[in-house]
Coordinates of C-alpha atoms in Angstrom, one line a residue:
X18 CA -8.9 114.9 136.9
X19 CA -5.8 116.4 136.1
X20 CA -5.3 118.9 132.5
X21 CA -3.4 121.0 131.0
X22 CA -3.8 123.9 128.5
X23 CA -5.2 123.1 125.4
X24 CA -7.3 119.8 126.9
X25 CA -11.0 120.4 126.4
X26 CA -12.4 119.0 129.4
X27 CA -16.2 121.1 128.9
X28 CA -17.6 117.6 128.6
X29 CA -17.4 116.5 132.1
X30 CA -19.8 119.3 133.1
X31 CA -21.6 118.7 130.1
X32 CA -22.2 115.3 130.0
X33 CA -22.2 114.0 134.0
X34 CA -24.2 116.6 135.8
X35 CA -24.5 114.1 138.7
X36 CA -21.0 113.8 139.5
X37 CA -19.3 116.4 141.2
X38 CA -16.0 117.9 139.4
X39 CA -12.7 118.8 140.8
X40 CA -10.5 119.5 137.9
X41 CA -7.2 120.3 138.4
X42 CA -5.1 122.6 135.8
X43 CA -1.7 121.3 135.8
X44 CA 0.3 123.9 134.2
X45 CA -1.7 127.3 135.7
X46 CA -1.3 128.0 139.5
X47 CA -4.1 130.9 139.0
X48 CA -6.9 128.4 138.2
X49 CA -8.9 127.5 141.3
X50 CA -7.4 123.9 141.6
X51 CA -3.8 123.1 141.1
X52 CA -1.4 121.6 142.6
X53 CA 1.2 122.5 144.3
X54 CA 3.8 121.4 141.5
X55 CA 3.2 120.1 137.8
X56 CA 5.0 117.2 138.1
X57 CA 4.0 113.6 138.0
X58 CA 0.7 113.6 135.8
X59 CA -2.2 112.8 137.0
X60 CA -0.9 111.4 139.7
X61 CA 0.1 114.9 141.6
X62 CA -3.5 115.9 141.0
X63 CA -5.0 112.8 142.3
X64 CA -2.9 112.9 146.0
X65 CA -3.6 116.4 145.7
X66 CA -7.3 116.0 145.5
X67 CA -7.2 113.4 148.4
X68 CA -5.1 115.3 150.8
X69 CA -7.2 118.9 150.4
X70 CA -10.0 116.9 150.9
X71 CA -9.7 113.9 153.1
X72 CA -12.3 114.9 155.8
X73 CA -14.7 115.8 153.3
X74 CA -14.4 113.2 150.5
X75 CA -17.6 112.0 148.6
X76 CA -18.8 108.8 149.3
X77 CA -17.6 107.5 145.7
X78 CA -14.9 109.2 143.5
X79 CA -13.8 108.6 140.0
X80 CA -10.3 109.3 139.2
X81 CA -10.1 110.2 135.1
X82 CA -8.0 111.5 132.2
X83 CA -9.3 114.3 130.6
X84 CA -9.9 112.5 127.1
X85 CA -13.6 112.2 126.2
X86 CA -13.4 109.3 123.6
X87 CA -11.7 108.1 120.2
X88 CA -8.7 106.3 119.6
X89 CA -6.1 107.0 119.9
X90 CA -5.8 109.5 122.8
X91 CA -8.9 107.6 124.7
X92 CA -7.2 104.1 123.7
X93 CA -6.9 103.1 127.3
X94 CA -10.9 103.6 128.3
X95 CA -12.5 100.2 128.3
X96 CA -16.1 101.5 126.7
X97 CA -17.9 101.6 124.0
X98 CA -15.8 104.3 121.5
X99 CA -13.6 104.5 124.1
X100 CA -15.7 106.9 125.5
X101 CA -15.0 108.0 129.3
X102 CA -18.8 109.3 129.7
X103 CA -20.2 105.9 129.1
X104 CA -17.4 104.3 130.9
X105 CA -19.0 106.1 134.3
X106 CA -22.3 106.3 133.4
X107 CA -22.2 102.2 133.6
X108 CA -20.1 102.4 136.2
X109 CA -21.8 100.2 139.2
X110 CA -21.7 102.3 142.3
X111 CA -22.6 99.5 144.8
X112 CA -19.8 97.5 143.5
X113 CA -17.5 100.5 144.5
X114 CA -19.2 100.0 147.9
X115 CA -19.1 96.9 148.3
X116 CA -15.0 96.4 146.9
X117 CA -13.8 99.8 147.8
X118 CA -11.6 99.9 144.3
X119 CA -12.1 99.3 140.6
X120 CA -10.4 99.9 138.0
X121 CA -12.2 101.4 135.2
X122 CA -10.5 99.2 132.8
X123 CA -11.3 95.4 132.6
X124 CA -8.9 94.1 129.3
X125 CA -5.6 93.3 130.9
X126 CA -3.3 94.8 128.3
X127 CA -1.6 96.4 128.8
X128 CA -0.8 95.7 132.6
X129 CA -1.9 92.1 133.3
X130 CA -0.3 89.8 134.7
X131 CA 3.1 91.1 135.3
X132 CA 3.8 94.2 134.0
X133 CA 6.2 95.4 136.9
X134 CA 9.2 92.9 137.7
X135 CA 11.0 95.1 140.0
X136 CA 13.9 92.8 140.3
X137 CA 14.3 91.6 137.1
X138 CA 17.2 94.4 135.9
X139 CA 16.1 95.3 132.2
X140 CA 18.0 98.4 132.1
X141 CA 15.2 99.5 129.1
X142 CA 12.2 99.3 132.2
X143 CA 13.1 102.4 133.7
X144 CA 10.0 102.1 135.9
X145 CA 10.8 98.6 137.1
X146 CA 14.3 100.1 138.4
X147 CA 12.6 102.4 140.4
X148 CA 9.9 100.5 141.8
X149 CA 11.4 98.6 144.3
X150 CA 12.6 101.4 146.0
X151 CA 9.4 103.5 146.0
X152 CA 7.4 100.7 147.4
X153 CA 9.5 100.5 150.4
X154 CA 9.4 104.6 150.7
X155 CA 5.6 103.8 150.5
X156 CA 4.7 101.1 152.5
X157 CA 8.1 100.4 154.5
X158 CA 9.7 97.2 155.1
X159 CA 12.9 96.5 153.1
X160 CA 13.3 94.6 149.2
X161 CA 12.5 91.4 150.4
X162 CA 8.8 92.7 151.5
X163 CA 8.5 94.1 147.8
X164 CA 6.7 91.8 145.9
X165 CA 8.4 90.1 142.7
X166 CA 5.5 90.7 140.5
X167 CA 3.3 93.3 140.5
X168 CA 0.7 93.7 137.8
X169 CA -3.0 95.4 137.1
X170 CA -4.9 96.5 133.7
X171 CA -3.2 100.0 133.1
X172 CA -4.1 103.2 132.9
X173 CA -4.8 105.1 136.1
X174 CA -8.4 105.6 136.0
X175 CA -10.4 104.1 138.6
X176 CA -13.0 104.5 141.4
X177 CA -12.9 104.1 144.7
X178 CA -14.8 104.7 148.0
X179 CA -14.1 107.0 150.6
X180 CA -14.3 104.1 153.2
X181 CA -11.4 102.8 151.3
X182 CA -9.2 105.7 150.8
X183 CA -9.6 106.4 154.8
X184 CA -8.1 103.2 155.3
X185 CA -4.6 105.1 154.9
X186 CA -4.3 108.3 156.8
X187 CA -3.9 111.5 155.3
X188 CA -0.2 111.6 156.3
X189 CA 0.4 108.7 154.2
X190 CA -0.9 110.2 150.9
X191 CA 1.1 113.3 152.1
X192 CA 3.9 110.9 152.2
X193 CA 3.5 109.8 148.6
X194 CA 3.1 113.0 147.1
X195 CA 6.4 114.3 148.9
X196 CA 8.0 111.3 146.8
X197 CA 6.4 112.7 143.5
X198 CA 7.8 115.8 144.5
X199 CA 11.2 115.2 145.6
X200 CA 12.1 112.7 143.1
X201 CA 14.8 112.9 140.4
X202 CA 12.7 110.8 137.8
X203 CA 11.4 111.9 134.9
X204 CA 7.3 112.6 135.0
X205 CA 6.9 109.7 132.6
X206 CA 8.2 107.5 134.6
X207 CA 7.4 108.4 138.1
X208 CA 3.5 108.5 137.0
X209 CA 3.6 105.1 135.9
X210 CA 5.4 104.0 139.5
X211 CA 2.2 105.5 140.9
X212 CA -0.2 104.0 137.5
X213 CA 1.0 100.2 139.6
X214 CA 0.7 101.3 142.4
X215 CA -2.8 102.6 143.0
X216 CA -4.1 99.3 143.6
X217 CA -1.9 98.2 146.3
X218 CA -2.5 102.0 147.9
X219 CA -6.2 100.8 147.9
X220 CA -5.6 97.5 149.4
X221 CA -5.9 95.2 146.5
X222 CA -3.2 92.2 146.0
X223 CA 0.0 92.9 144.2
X224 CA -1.4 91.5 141.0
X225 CA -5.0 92.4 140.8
X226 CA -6.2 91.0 137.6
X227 CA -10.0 89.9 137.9
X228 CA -11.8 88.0 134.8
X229 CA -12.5 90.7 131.8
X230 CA -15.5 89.4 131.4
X231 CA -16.5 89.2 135.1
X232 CA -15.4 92.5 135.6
X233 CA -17.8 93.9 132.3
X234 CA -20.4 91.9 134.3
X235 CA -20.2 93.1 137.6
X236 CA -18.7 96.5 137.2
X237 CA -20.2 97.9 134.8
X238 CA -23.4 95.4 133.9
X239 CA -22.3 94.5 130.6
X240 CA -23.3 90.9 131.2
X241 CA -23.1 88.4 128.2
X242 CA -26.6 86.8 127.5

């Protein structure tokens, strides 16, 4: 989890005492976790957190905002009053296992089923401009390896399985937080690069949009009658 001053973040030792916390203060280098530069949202505290750790990640890990509930600054947690608590207290573990990623949001808007069209030149969609190019920094090849839709359920929460993120090496997650850190783009924009492109990171297809109401079901075991 990434904060900053001001963001009351008491609850996640409060309310899920099972879960270990690594909570990292983006705008103080003299608390115990931070990163090495605030720049990027959460996504410089997520590579961070998987780099320092990579040889001693947990078996399951749940990759938050620090907003408890209520609209609108929780808007994007799919749970009941947008709460992030319930969100990973239903959370199904053994699906984590068993799929090695989920994203903890199952309504597809936004995101779903195209939300980045890196060739499709809308001067407006910064972050569709500069996605084509950060793909192939990521994953290599040249633009006609980058696919022409890429698309998830937003917001850059999600769990995934240490199996899974050892699927890359640590070198690689070194390599994409050198790209947070060296690029010219504003943090807006370069965290919503790396908001599409978790998924593909954690091996999932370029547009990963399972059922809503398969994914209550099996994800989190809110399962129509």
């Amino acid at each position: 989890m990434a904060h900053v001053e001001g963001e009351d973040v008491s609850w996640v030792g409060e309310e899920l005492q099972d879960w270990q916390q690594a909570i990292y203060h983006m705008d103080d280098v003299n608390w115990i976790l931070h990163p090495p530069l605030n720049k990027g949202r959460e996504a410089m505290a997520y590579l961070t957190f998987i780099i320092d750790h990579y040889n001693n990640l947990p078996e399951i890990m749940v990759f938050l905002h620090p907003h408890l509930e209520g609209w609108p600054k929780a808007w994007h947690t799919d749970a009941d009053d947008y709460n992030n608590v319930n969100s990973v207290r239903s959370l199904r573990l053994d699906y984590v296992r068993e799929h090695g990623y989920a994203n903890m949001r199952c309504l597809y808007i936004p995101g779903c089923p195209d939300e980045v069209q890196p060739f499709r030149n809308d001067p407006e969609r910064t972050h569709e401009l500069a996605f084509a190019d950060a793909y192939t920094y990521f994953f290599g090849g040249n633009y006609s390896t980058v696919p022409h839709t890429v698309g998830a359920a937003c917001c850059s929460q999600f769990a995934v399985s240490r199996d899974q993120v050892r699927a890359r090496t640590r070198k690689d997650y070194t390599r994409y937080r050198k790209w947070l850190v060296d690029t010219d783009l504003p943090d807006d924009i370069s965290g919503r690069v790396l908001e599409y492109m978790w998924h593909l990171i954690f091996g999932k297809d370029p547009v990963w949009c399972p059922d809503h109401i398969q994914c209550w079901c099996e994800q989190f075991g809110r399962c129509e009658a």
